[in-house]
């Protein structure tokens, strides 16, 4: 099948999407199988995915993926038949990860070169690695080892029925056989799992040092310093053995001592003959050691394990061009605007005195249309949304790779992966989370030995929890590491000129923690390819501000760090409830979600100073943002801002904004109008913590549903205190105030 055929182009795009999805699933399953290498369910799933990759790739003549998947399928077939293979050959998992990375690389290159479907030299070499592993599993000596283990089990079952003297001899023979089996099975594939002990003496470090140095001598890569290092390790091994040796090993240890004396006294070089002598000695000595195998890495915790095994529900999907969905959404936005025109007409009809029965029927139809449009919009917005799992499924692999690279042990636990989010936000959210997770593993989690010394589990944990909220989602990334060193952060901030010495003495812990989001500020002394350049957390803040998001930090020194991200569920064709307000002669919209409370305040309760005005409300001092001054409106209320004389306003008391409409009982067109002496209307803005700022309105015109449209012209995008515009039911275009920018002012 020729993928360049135009008729097959769409099918080929679907094939690539399916391969990408499979690659993401394989990453998670490989992380799971590394933690539980005997899981029959995961092993079979890996086998099934390789089989599917092979079949679909052959259909489109993508030979490189097909051939590699075919050999990996053969390997997984062997493992599926015997789930004890992976614990014996742990390097197989690294081989499978490497294969998945090759699949990912091929798919990426197919985007630019549709002919990248043939085997390269590297691909052929990788297939050779797979075949070598298959041959190793199928080797006759492996089968003999399995048979020998079965014999040992049978002999041990006979021990209770034997004479005491026979039992001692047989136990000794079984122990030596077990030692040999451990070496045959693990020496090549899992050398780091073997520990060499002899009569209570741990010889592991010296044995491994001698083996590594002998290999360097054999490869011709040894330095003069390596010769001395080998001699030191061999002498330590000899002294340790001489202290605890039993009679059966004395002659062998004496031979080692003679060899070392000869080597030292005559100042011999480590030529091939000496290398072979010491290699033979080490091999014989190892046969006398009591070989122990270290316990495998702790398996994944209960919740994570069950999650790894959980079957993903099968969802039938169809692929729709994103541009078509956006076009449909734009049409829905126009319908919403038309429904607001109906509301405007309804008010006009009432003012004109049209028959009440006719007006009631018109109102019923108008409400029905409005409700149906809102439901239609909600449905199409759900089409645009995807589950958070689309990005979260990549993070277990990320944590695994980083922790392996820097010598740490870490696992990831994810909850809330089914929470929906708008597809347009995915890339920025993923980019931000990558930096946070990477920092959690690299900066936050301690090394295994440090964690044990601190009384923590050897394996660190990174948690991602996604929680849906009313109009947003909250993503929390937490770890159980060391937390932030605030003193070091403040010192780096002073060094970078972000903070002064005086400020560092008075800054709160919360504000000090937020300093990590400053560009170029890193607590690492030396940059690596993982972190240390001070740009990662700056990217997080930039991406969050782009979507009007929020960052929260909870620092727990010595116990970990939590970074929370609050984001809107969607950023496409936002429809919101908003209040309409008049400031001077201008009308603006302010989304209701940014309004905490609307109050009227007597003029004599407003206090003025050089920097502005403030008033007391609910035991809080609320500052007044000079909105007219900020926006450069022509009719600045000089009397209020300069002399403290209140503008006209109606004393309606005070009321809080809850879930419902705060002007629901108003007649259309009514508002909180000026006209009553010595009172001002203030809108208290909803801040990120506890709001302390407000803006003054000359009149509240009402509340209505608005469709937020982004500015298309660059000139409008430069407006500092607006984030879009909307079209009212009477045809007017009104600017939408940006609450966050006003608060920052």
XYZ file of C-alpha atoms in Angstrom:
745
model
C 0.000 0.000 0.000
C 1.441 3.355 -1.082
C 0.904 5.981 1.629
C 1.597 8.773 -0.857
C -1.698 7.966 -2.604
C -4.008 10.939 -1.920
C -6.958 8.611 -1.330
C -5.072 7.004 1.557
C -3.714 10.189 3.119
C -6.536 10.462 5.662
C -6.218 6.800 6.653
C -2.478 7.233 7.061
C -3.045 10.198 9.391
C -5.347 7.998 11.467
C -2.660 5.293 11.526
C -0.089 7.769 12.879
C -2.526 8.981 15.542
C -3.154 5.387 16.625
C 0.580 4.664 16.809
C 1.127 7.774 18.959
C -1.665 6.639 21.272
C -0.125 3.162 21.493
C 3.300 4.632 22.266
C 1.829 6.583 25.190
C 0.082 3.463 26.499
C 3.286 1.415 26.157
C 5.200 3.979 28.227
C 2.783 3.546 31.111
C 2.705 -0.230 30.833
C 6.507 -0.436 30.774
C 6.698 1.699 33.920
C 4.156 -0.657 35.525
C 5.966 -3.837 34.438
C 9.268 -2.472 35.734
C 7.676 -2.175 39.165
C 5.897 -5.543 38.947
C 7.805 -7.710 36.407
C 5.632 -10.795 36.969
C 2.269 -9.167 36.115
C 0.730 -11.555 33.588
C -1.925 -8.997 32.653
C 0.573 -6.270 31.761
C 2.864 -8.723 29.952
C 0.000 -9.899 27.760
C -1.068 -6.309 27.071
C 2.474 -5.460 25.902
C 2.439 -8.522 23.641
C -0.952 -7.507 22.199
C 0.201 -3.920 21.481
C 3.304 -5.168 19.649
C 1.111 -7.455 17.572
C -1.238 -4.580 16.667
C 1.672 -2.287 15.775
C 3.126 -4.942 13.507
C -0.169 -5.526 11.702
C -1.160 -1.895 11.128
C 2.370 -0.911 10.075
C 2.539 -3.707 7.514
C -0.759 -2.488 6.074
C 0.816 0.904 5.308
C 4.251 -0.494 4.353
C 5.949 1.186 7.312
C 8.548 -1.565 7.367
C 10.785 -0.161 10.104
C 8.025 -0.142 12.726
C 6.592 -3.426 11.441
C 9.921 -5.296 11.620
C 10.915 -3.961 15.035
C 7.442 -4.615 16.460
C 7.566 -8.140 15.006
C 10.801 -9.000 16.847
C 9.566 -7.383 20.060
C 6.358 -9.398 19.670
C 8.474 -12.571 19.517
C 10.285 -11.497 22.681
C 7.042 -10.725 24.516
C 5.607 -14.053 23.375
C 8.380 -15.862 25.249
C 7.813 -13.725 28.337
C 4.047 -14.235 28.142
C 4.585 -18.003 28.287
C 6.921 -17.690 31.288
C 6.417 -14.604 33.465
C 9.516 -15.449 35.514
C 11.771 -14.333 32.646
C 11.698 -10.584 33.337
C 13.019 -10.854 36.933
C 15.916 -12.938 35.570
C 16.658 -10.556 32.690
C 15.877 -6.989 33.922
C 17.658 -5.444 30.916
C 14.758 -6.578 28.734
C 12.706 -3.669 30.101
C 15.388 -1.182 29.007
C 15.265 -2.860 25.592
C 11.491 -2.391 25.420
C 11.776 1.280 26.428
C 14.390 1.753 23.707
C 12.058 0.156 21.152
C 9.211 2.478 22.142
C 11.506 5.501 21.753
C 12.438 4.263 18.264
C 8.731 4.037 17.370
C 8.267 7.610 18.631
C 11.229 8.838 16.565
C 9.962 7.122 13.401
C 6.480 8.645 13.719
C 7.981 12.107 14.302
C 10.140 11.791 11.169
C 7.203 10.555 9.105
C 5.619 13.982 9.636
C 8.376 15.578 7.531
C 9.319 12.659 5.286
C 6.555 10.275 4.279
C 9.128 7.894 2.775
C 10.878 7.278 6.116
C 9.556 3.725 6.268
C 12.621 1.550 5.631
C 15.061 0.024 8.106
C 18.133 2.131 8.893
C 21.482 0.832 10.148
C 20.456 1.685 13.721
C 17.152 -0.125 13.298
C 18.924 -3.259 12.038
C 21.342 -3.094 14.982
C 18.429 -2.818 17.402
C 16.698 -5.833 15.866
C 20.020 -7.662 16.407
C 19.903 -6.696 20.109
C 16.399 -8.132 20.370
C 17.468 -11.354 18.669
C 20.469 -11.695 21.001
C 18.108 -11.387 23.962
C 15.770 -14.009 22.493
C 18.731 -16.336 21.885
C 19.902 -15.784 25.454
C 16.499 -16.801 26.808
C 16.399 -19.839 24.561
C 19.983 -20.877 25.304
C 20.477 -24.444 26.423
C 22.306 -23.383 29.594
C 19.247 -21.376 30.641
C 17.151 -24.492 30.338
C 19.773 -26.375 32.334
C 19.627 -23.747 35.075
C 15.858 -24.186 35.292
C 16.298 -27.943 35.479
C 18.951 -27.577 38.187
C 16.647 -25.361 40.222
C 13.940 -28.016 39.972
C 16.445 -30.625 41.171
C 17.378 -28.448 44.170
C 13.702 -28.137 45.113
C 13.267 -31.925 44.905
C 16.376 -32.559 47.003
C 15.269 -30.090 49.668
C 11.936 -31.914 49.867
C 13.832 -35.124 50.693
C 15.892 -33.639 53.552
C 13.463 -34.466 56.399
C 13.628 -38.188 55.573
C 17.461 -38.431 55.565
C 20.052 -39.191 58.234
C 21.637 -36.242 60.027
C 25.116 -36.750 58.501
C 23.683 -37.118 55.006
C 21.632 -33.953 55.529
C 24.721 -31.824 56.339
C 26.609 -32.981 53.229
C 23.543 -32.519 51.036
C 22.839 -29.054 52.445
C 26.392 -27.997 51.635
C 26.098 -29.335 48.074
C 22.747 -27.609 47.605
C 24.201 -24.319 48.885
C 27.110 -24.477 46.427
C 24.725 -25.357 43.601
C 22.460 -22.443 44.522
C 25.470 -20.114 44.540
C 26.438 -21.251 41.075
C 22.873 -20.905 39.770
C 22.654 -17.364 41.142
C 25.863 -16.431 39.354
C 24.798 -17.991 36.044
C 21.402 -16.319 36.170
C 22.362 -12.864 37.438
C 26.025 -12.241 36.702
C 25.422 -10.769 33.271
C 21.874 -9.409 33.515
C 21.715 -8.182 37.090
C 25.198 -7.851 38.572
C 24.021 -5.103 40.897
C 21.629 -7.582 42.556
C 24.434 -9.923 43.682
C 26.160 -9.532 47.022
C 29.239 -11.605 47.887
C 29.580 -12.634 51.534
C 31.968 -15.041 53.221
C 31.573 -16.008 56.867
C 30.004 -12.657 57.738
C 32.363 -10.485 55.674
C 30.733 -8.404 52.898
C 33.126 -8.512 49.938
C 30.789 -7.059 47.305
C 32.434 -3.656 46.744
C 35.937 -5.075 46.340
C 34.782 -7.872 44.018
C 32.899 -5.425 41.778
C 35.840 -2.996 41.759
C 38.228 -5.788 40.668
C 35.825 -6.971 37.957
C 35.410 -3.477 36.502
C 39.150 -2.844 36.494
C 39.919 -6.249 34.923
C 37.511 -5.349 32.125
C 39.345 -2.064 31.547
C 42.662 -3.901 31.390
C 41.218 -6.378 28.877
C 39.845 -3.540 26.728
C 43.155 -1.644 26.843
C 41.524 1.400 28.479
C 43.272 1.257 31.861
C 45.395 4.113 33.238
C 48.383 3.842 35.635
C 46.050 4.904 38.454
C 43.812 1.936 37.643
C 46.717 -0.419 38.363
C 47.112 0.960 41.885
C 43.331 0.927 42.399
C 43.218 -2.750 41.413
C 46.054 -3.606 43.777
C 44.284 -1.789 46.647
C 40.988 -3.610 46.023
C 42.712 -6.997 45.742
C 44.626 -6.413 48.986
C 41.413 -5.437 50.796
C 39.757 -8.603 49.509
C 42.707 -10.742 50.618
C 42.803 -9.212 54.118
C 39.035 -9.626 54.570
C 39.197 -13.272 53.494
C 42.272 -14.040 55.596
C 40.439 -12.886 58.730
C 37.448 -15.220 58.279
C 38.699 -18.016 56.001
C 37.837 -21.617 56.783
C 40.164 -24.503 56.075
C 38.600 -25.472 52.743
C 39.413 -22.045 51.225
C 42.766 -21.418 52.922
C 44.934 -22.702 50.084
C 43.092 -20.605 47.515
C 43.402 -17.453 49.617
C 47.092 -18.167 50.193
C 47.570 -18.406 46.422
C 45.957 -14.996 46.031
C 48.302 -13.588 48.689
C 51.336 -15.020 46.918
C 50.214 -13.478 43.644
C 49.756 -10.081 45.238
C 53.170 -10.230 46.932
C 54.832 -11.142 43.649
C 53.008 -8.357 41.852
C 53.971 -5.731 44.472
C 57.587 -6.738 45.199
C 58.653 -7.051 41.572
C 56.600 -4.045 40.469
C 55.031 -6.030 37.653
C 52.764 -4.462 35.043
C 49.185 -5.599 34.522
C 49.959 -7.419 31.305
C 47.673 -10.018 29.774
C 49.207 -12.838 31.812
C 48.607 -11.031 35.131
C 45.073 -10.106 34.083
C 44.284 -13.731 33.310
C 45.842 -14.866 36.620
C 43.762 -12.502 38.752
C 40.621 -13.189 36.686
C 41.014 -16.921 37.279
C 41.651 -16.356 40.988
C 38.588 -14.143 41.315
C 36.420 -16.712 39.541
C 37.511 -19.507 41.888
C 37.047 -17.351 44.954
C 33.553 -16.351 43.904
C 32.570 -19.995 43.771
C 33.427 -20.240 47.477
C 31.451 -17.170 48.491
C 27.953 -17.294 49.929
C 26.026 -15.469 47.216
C 23.024 -13.368 48.183
C 20.571 -11.659 45.863
C 19.300 -8.235 46.892
C 15.556 -7.843 47.232
C 14.017 -6.412 44.062
C 12.856 -2.813 44.034
C 9.739 -2.226 46.046
C 6.628 -2.779 44.006
C 4.250 0.007 43.239
C 1.939 0.979 46.026
C -1.591 -0.316 46.156
C -3.406 2.603 44.537
C -0.825 3.013 41.786
C -0.711 -0.720 41.107
C -4.437 -1.049 40.814
C -4.454 2.007 38.617
C -1.831 0.529 36.298
C -3.945 -2.588 35.895
C -7.236 -0.800 35.509
C -8.793 -1.383 32.138
C -9.440 1.800 30.218
C -13.049 2.044 29.074
C -13.556 1.598 25.365
C -14.879 4.823 23.842
C -16.027 5.023 20.253
C -14.760 8.187 18.607
C -14.958 10.005 15.299
C -12.354 12.445 14.042
C -13.524 15.963 13.252
C -11.432 18.812 11.900
C -10.854 21.259 14.787
C -11.463 24.212 12.455
C -14.997 22.929 11.787
C -15.735 22.835 15.521
C -14.422 26.393 15.925
C -16.603 27.542 13.030
C -19.632 25.936 14.659
C -18.766 27.580 17.972
C -18.579 30.951 16.278
C -22.086 30.397 14.910
C -23.309 29.487 18.395
C -21.776 32.726 19.693
C -23.797 34.675 17.146
C -26.951 32.880 18.278
C -26.251 33.877 21.889
C -25.933 37.489 20.806
C -29.245 37.164 18.893
C -30.922 35.805 22.024
C -29.771 38.910 23.901
C -31.401 40.981 21.134
C -34.662 39.167 21.914
C -34.253 40.182 25.568
C -33.686 43.769 24.473
C -36.812 43.640 22.284
C -38.781 42.218 25.178
C -37.859 45.270 27.283
C -38.716 47.606 24.384
C -42.116 45.918 23.915
C -42.893 46.342 27.613
C -41.950 50.014 27.448
C -44.177 50.442 24.352
C -47.184 48.974 26.195
C -47.725 45.920 23.940
C -50.482 43.513 24.997
C -49.389 41.618 28.136
C -50.592 38.261 26.814
C -48.593 38.677 23.620
C -45.610 39.861 25.643
C -45.877 36.810 27.928
C -45.865 34.456 24.915
C -42.898 36.300 23.436
C -41.026 36.022 26.767
C -41.691 32.268 26.952
C -40.364 31.702 23.440
C -37.360 33.940 24.160
C -36.459 32.012 27.330
C -36.827 28.652 25.526
C -34.579 29.764 22.676
C -32.016 31.124 25.143
C -32.000 27.857 27.121
C -31.662 25.741 23.978
C -28.767 27.865 22.712
C -26.937 27.551 26.031
C -27.414 23.765 25.966
C -26.185 23.662 22.381
C -23.109 25.649 23.310
C -22.418 23.414 26.312
C -22.639 20.316 24.100
C -20.278 21.627 21.453
C -17.846 22.812 24.118
C -17.745 19.240 25.408
C -16.777 18.126 21.902
C -13.759 20.420 22.132
C -12.763 18.990 25.482
C -10.451 16.043 26.013
C -9.512 14.162 29.144
C -6.461 15.253 31.124
C -5.152 11.733 30.626
C -4.060 12.811 27.141
C -1.090 14.525 28.772
C -0.957 12.827 32.180
C -0.196 9.428 30.694
C 3.216 10.732 29.629
C 4.411 11.576 33.132
C 5.078 8.115 34.645
C 7.651 7.559 31.875
C 9.118 11.037 32.452
C 9.546 10.387 36.189
C 11.040 6.968 35.493
C 13.606 8.297 32.998
C 14.676 11.278 35.124
C 15.020 9.245 38.325
C 17.095 6.577 36.559
C 19.296 9.227 34.993
C 20.171 10.945 38.283
C 20.299 7.839 40.465
C 17.080 8.372 42.414
C 14.133 6.090 43.043
C 10.708 7.568 42.340
C 7.183 6.563 41.486
C 4.237 8.553 40.232
C 0.632 8.410 41.407
C -2.035 10.122 39.289
C -5.657 10.853 40.158
C -8.321 12.747 38.240
C -7.058 11.815 34.789
C -10.664 11.736 33.476
C -11.243 15.454 34.186
C -11.957 17.299 30.896
C -10.049 20.303 29.592
C -10.221 22.304 26.384
C -7.880 20.919 23.757
C -6.496 24.398 23.050
C -4.997 24.486 26.569
C -3.281 21.093 26.435
C 0.113 22.061 25.012
C 0.710 24.928 27.442
C -0.540 22.918 30.426
C 1.689 19.991 29.500
C 4.722 22.247 29.077
C 4.135 23.836 32.482
C 3.629 20.476 34.194
C 6.786 18.996 32.641
C 8.862 21.719 34.324
C 7.127 21.235 37.678
C 7.458 17.428 37.643
C 11.065 17.603 36.486
C 11.901 19.976 39.335
C 10.058 17.727 41.808
C 12.299 14.777 40.915
C 15.558 16.653 40.336
C 15.338 19.334 43.056
C 12.725 18.032 45.462
C 13.257 14.311 46.007
C 16.312 13.263 47.981
C 18.607 10.392 46.981
C 17.704 6.912 48.320
C 20.305 6.924 51.110
C 19.407 10.451 52.214
C 15.718 9.518 52.367
C 16.427 6.422 54.465
C 18.591 8.477 56.824
C 15.706 10.966 57.194
C 13.277 8.170 58.078
C 11.487 8.285 54.721
C 10.780 5.415 52.289
C 13.696 4.756 49.949
C 11.459 5.456 46.973
C 10.138 8.997 46.619
C 6.657 9.805 45.382
C 5.395 12.459 42.974
C 1.615 12.932 42.943
C -0.534 14.610 40.292
C -4.125 15.254 41.344
C -6.631 16.932 39.014
C -9.842 18.298 40.540
C -12.759 19.817 38.586
C -14.176 23.115 39.843
C -17.162 25.174 38.733
C -15.522 27.016 35.835
C -11.952 25.806 36.157
C -9.773 22.826 36.951
C -7.174 22.598 39.701
C -3.985 20.616 39.040
C -1.762 19.890 42.027
C 1.741 18.449 41.653
C 3.196 17.407 44.994
C 6.192 15.436 46.209
C 7.420 14.073 49.522
C 10.929 15.494 49.150
C 12.905 18.141 50.993
C 10.762 21.164 50.115
C 12.099 24.620 49.234
C 15.137 26.119 50.949
C 13.744 29.632 51.351
C 17.008 31.123 52.630
C 18.849 29.870 49.561
C 16.096 31.198 47.302
C 16.286 34.642 48.930
C 20.079 34.653 48.605
C 19.803 33.840 44.888
C 17.130 36.520 44.471
C 19.432 39.118 46.046
C 22.272 37.959 43.808
C 20.034 38.338 40.735
C 18.777 41.770 41.837
C 15.210 40.546 42.260
C 15.260 41.286 46.001
C 17.120 43.720 48.233
C 18.739 42.837 51.547
C 16.090 44.809 53.438
C 13.253 43.137 51.536
C 14.689 39.702 52.284
C 14.296 40.388 55.996
C 10.613 41.268 55.787
C 9.326 39.101 52.926
C 6.838 36.413 53.962
C 7.562 32.717 53.439
C 4.761 32.531 50.894
C 6.145 35.400 48.826
C 9.678 34.003 49.138
C 8.479 30.678 47.720
C 6.879 32.491 44.756
C 10.322 33.897 43.848
C 11.118 30.615 42.085
C 8.901 31.804 39.225
C 11.287 34.666 38.397
C 13.218 34.216 35.177
C 16.846 33.172 35.613
C 16.506 32.339 39.306
C 17.717 28.821 40.139
C 19.038 27.361 43.391
C 21.265 24.928 41.503
C 24.933 25.843 41.498
C 25.544 24.169 38.138
C 23.132 23.858 35.219
C 22.422 20.433 33.729
C 20.314 19.230 30.826
C 17.497 18.747 33.358
C 17.483 22.016 35.286
C 19.520 24.838 36.723
C 19.049 27.640 34.205
C 16.143 29.281 36.008
C 13.752 29.301 33.055
C 11.498 26.327 33.787
C 9.281 27.862 36.462
C 9.224 31.136 34.556
C 7.653 29.183 31.665
C 5.038 27.874 34.109
C 4.036 31.381 35.163
C 4.043 32.684 31.573
C 1.761 29.900 30.370
C -0.613 30.335 33.301
C -0.933 34.101 32.756
C -1.619 33.481 29.080
C -4.800 31.613 30.042
C -5.718 33.793 33.042
C -4.636 30.992 35.346
C -3.358 31.022 38.916
C -0.378 29.400 40.674
C -0.412 28.367 44.341
C 2.504 27.015 46.394
C 2.464 25.050 49.636
C 6.000 24.545 50.939
C 6.562 21.943 53.675
C 10.272 22.033 54.626
C 11.720 18.503 54.915
C 8.341 17.051 53.925
C 7.796 18.200 50.349
C 6.319 20.823 48.062
C 2.945 21.247 46.361
C 2.474 23.427 43.281
C -1.140 24.086 42.309
C -2.337 25.339 38.916
C -5.850 26.727 38.520
C -6.980 27.063 34.896
C -10.206 27.807 33.069
C -11.900 24.702 31.685
C -11.955 26.342 28.277
C -10.622 29.427 26.559
C -12.626 29.180 23.342
C -15.729 31.307 22.794
C -16.138 32.109 26.462
C -19.731 32.835 27.418
C -20.060 34.427 30.834
C -22.458 36.265 33.029
C -21.330 39.877 33.377
C -22.441 43.116 34.956
C -22.784 46.214 32.835
C -21.444 49.366 34.469
C -21.192 52.991 33.519
C -18.081 54.959 34.362
C -18.432 58.574 33.313
C -19.983 58.467 29.866
C -18.557 55.042 28.991
C -20.105 51.571 29.399
C -18.035 48.499 30.249
C -18.559 44.807 31.007
C -17.049 43.052 34.015
C -17.397 39.214 34.184
C -19.339 38.231 37.270
C -16.700 35.695 38.355
C -14.327 38.590 39.128
C -16.841 40.436 41.292
C -16.811 39.667 44.993
C -19.385 42.176 46.191
C -21.139 45.406 45.240
C -21.653 47.975 48.010
C -22.776 51.542 48.413
C -20.650 53.594 50.789
C -21.458 57.001 52.317
C -19.091 59.645 51.055
C -17.941 60.568 54.542
C -16.755 56.949 55.037
C -14.293 57.230 52.132
C -10.848 58.488 53.131
C -8.508 60.180 50.665
C -4.738 60.454 50.551
C -2.086 61.173 47.968
C -2.075 57.652 46.550
C -5.848 57.336 46.232
C -8.868 56.529 48.333
C -9.854 53.793 50.801
C -12.917 52.809 52.811
C -13.595 50.286 55.566
C -15.917 47.373 54.900
C -16.430 44.191 56.960
C -13.378 45.041 59.082
C -11.235 45.272 55.933
C -9.623 48.342 54.410
C -10.581 48.419 50.728
C -8.505 50.551 48.377
C -10.131 52.244 45.384
C -8.573 51.832 41.946
C -8.728 55.107 40.002
C -10.451 53.552 36.972
C -11.121 56.882 35.257
C -7.516 57.904 35.627
C -6.193 54.522 34.436
C -8.401 54.521 31.360
C -7.802 58.200 30.604
C -11.499 59.021 30.531
C -12.241 62.652 29.820
C -14.667 63.336 32.649
C -12.522 62.356 35.604
C -14.477 62.855 38.802
C -12.060 65.369 40.300
C -14.443 66.120 43.130
C -14.251 62.540 44.371
C -10.578 61.796 43.821
C -9.178 65.173 44.794
C -11.599 66.667 47.313
C -13.380 63.601 48.653
C -16.888 64.747 47.700
C -18.972 61.738 46.774
C -20.768 61.484 43.488
C -24.478 60.902 43.400
C -25.700 57.404 44.125
C -28.694 55.503 45.358
C -28.381 54.132 48.886
C -29.271 50.473 48.276
C -27.271 49.142 51.211
C -24.881 46.328 50.461
C -25.285 42.855 49.008
C -22.992 39.905 48.210
C -22.861 37.989 44.960
C -23.724 34.338 45.298
C -24.423 31.620 42.765
C -27.580 33.348 41.505
C -28.096 36.594 39.671
C -27.557 39.562 41.952
C -29.813 41.779 39.801
C -32.317 39.066 38.976
C -35.219 41.077 40.401
C -34.391 44.254 38.528
C -36.495 45.364 35.665
C -34.656 45.452 32.356
C -32.847 48.717 31.956
C -32.939 49.564 35.638
C -29.706 49.954 37.485
C -28.000 51.232 40.574
C -28.127 54.834 39.478
C -26.756 58.070 40.767
C -29.150 60.600 42.183
C -29.033 60.223 45.966
C -26.561 62.509 47.637
C -23.457 61.388 49.556
C -23.288 57.757 48.415
C -20.898 55.971 46.032
C -21.207 52.562 44.333
C -18.129 50.330 44.661
C -17.467 46.985 43.007
C -15.106 44.941 45.205
C -12.988 42.779 42.931
C -12.360 39.111 43.607
C -8.634 38.800 44.184
C -6.454 35.677 44.221
C -6.531 35.557 48.016
C -8.654 38.040 49.965
C -9.613 40.998 47.841
C -8.672 44.420 49.198
C -9.346 46.529 46.077
C -12.373 47.985 44.349
C -13.460 50.207 41.485
C -16.129 52.908 41.601
C -19.015 52.853 39.140
C -21.328 55.743 38.417
C -24.126 53.303 37.612
C -24.768 49.540 37.480
C -26.805 49.023 34.324
C -27.719 45.380 34.831
C -26.547 41.835 34.236
C -26.556 39.779 31.053
C -24.854 36.898 29.286
C -21.963 37.988 27.069
C -19.808 36.260 24.467
C -16.172 37.253 24.898
C -14.369 37.903 21.635
C -10.617 38.353 21.492
C -9.159 41.465 19.893
C -8.185 40.821 16.285
C -6.300 44.066 15.666
C -2.864 44.453 17.253
C -3.730 48.031 18.234
C -6.511 46.813 20.523
C -4.364 44.048 21.971
C -2.098 46.720 23.414
C -4.926 48.079 25.561
C -3.645 47.340 29.075
C -6.843 46.893 31.099
C -9.128 44.982 28.708
C -9.197 41.350 27.637
C -11.733 41.450 24.811
C -15.020 42.858 23.637
C -18.641 41.804 23.333
C -21.664 42.738 21.262
C -24.782 43.770 23.196
C -28.338 42.990 22.218
C -28.907 46.581 21.041
C -25.928 46.352 18.673
C -23.401 48.249 20.803
C -19.819 46.969 21.065
C -18.568 47.114 24.652
C -15.067 46.538 26.047
C -14.561 43.909 28.772
C -12.506 44.948 31.810
C -9.551 42.737 32.808
C -9.866 42.361 36.590
C -6.413 40.856 37.047
C -4.675 43.721 35.252
C -6.657 46.242 37.285
C -5.568 44.552 40.513
C -1.944 44.575 39.364
C -2.174 48.303 38.653
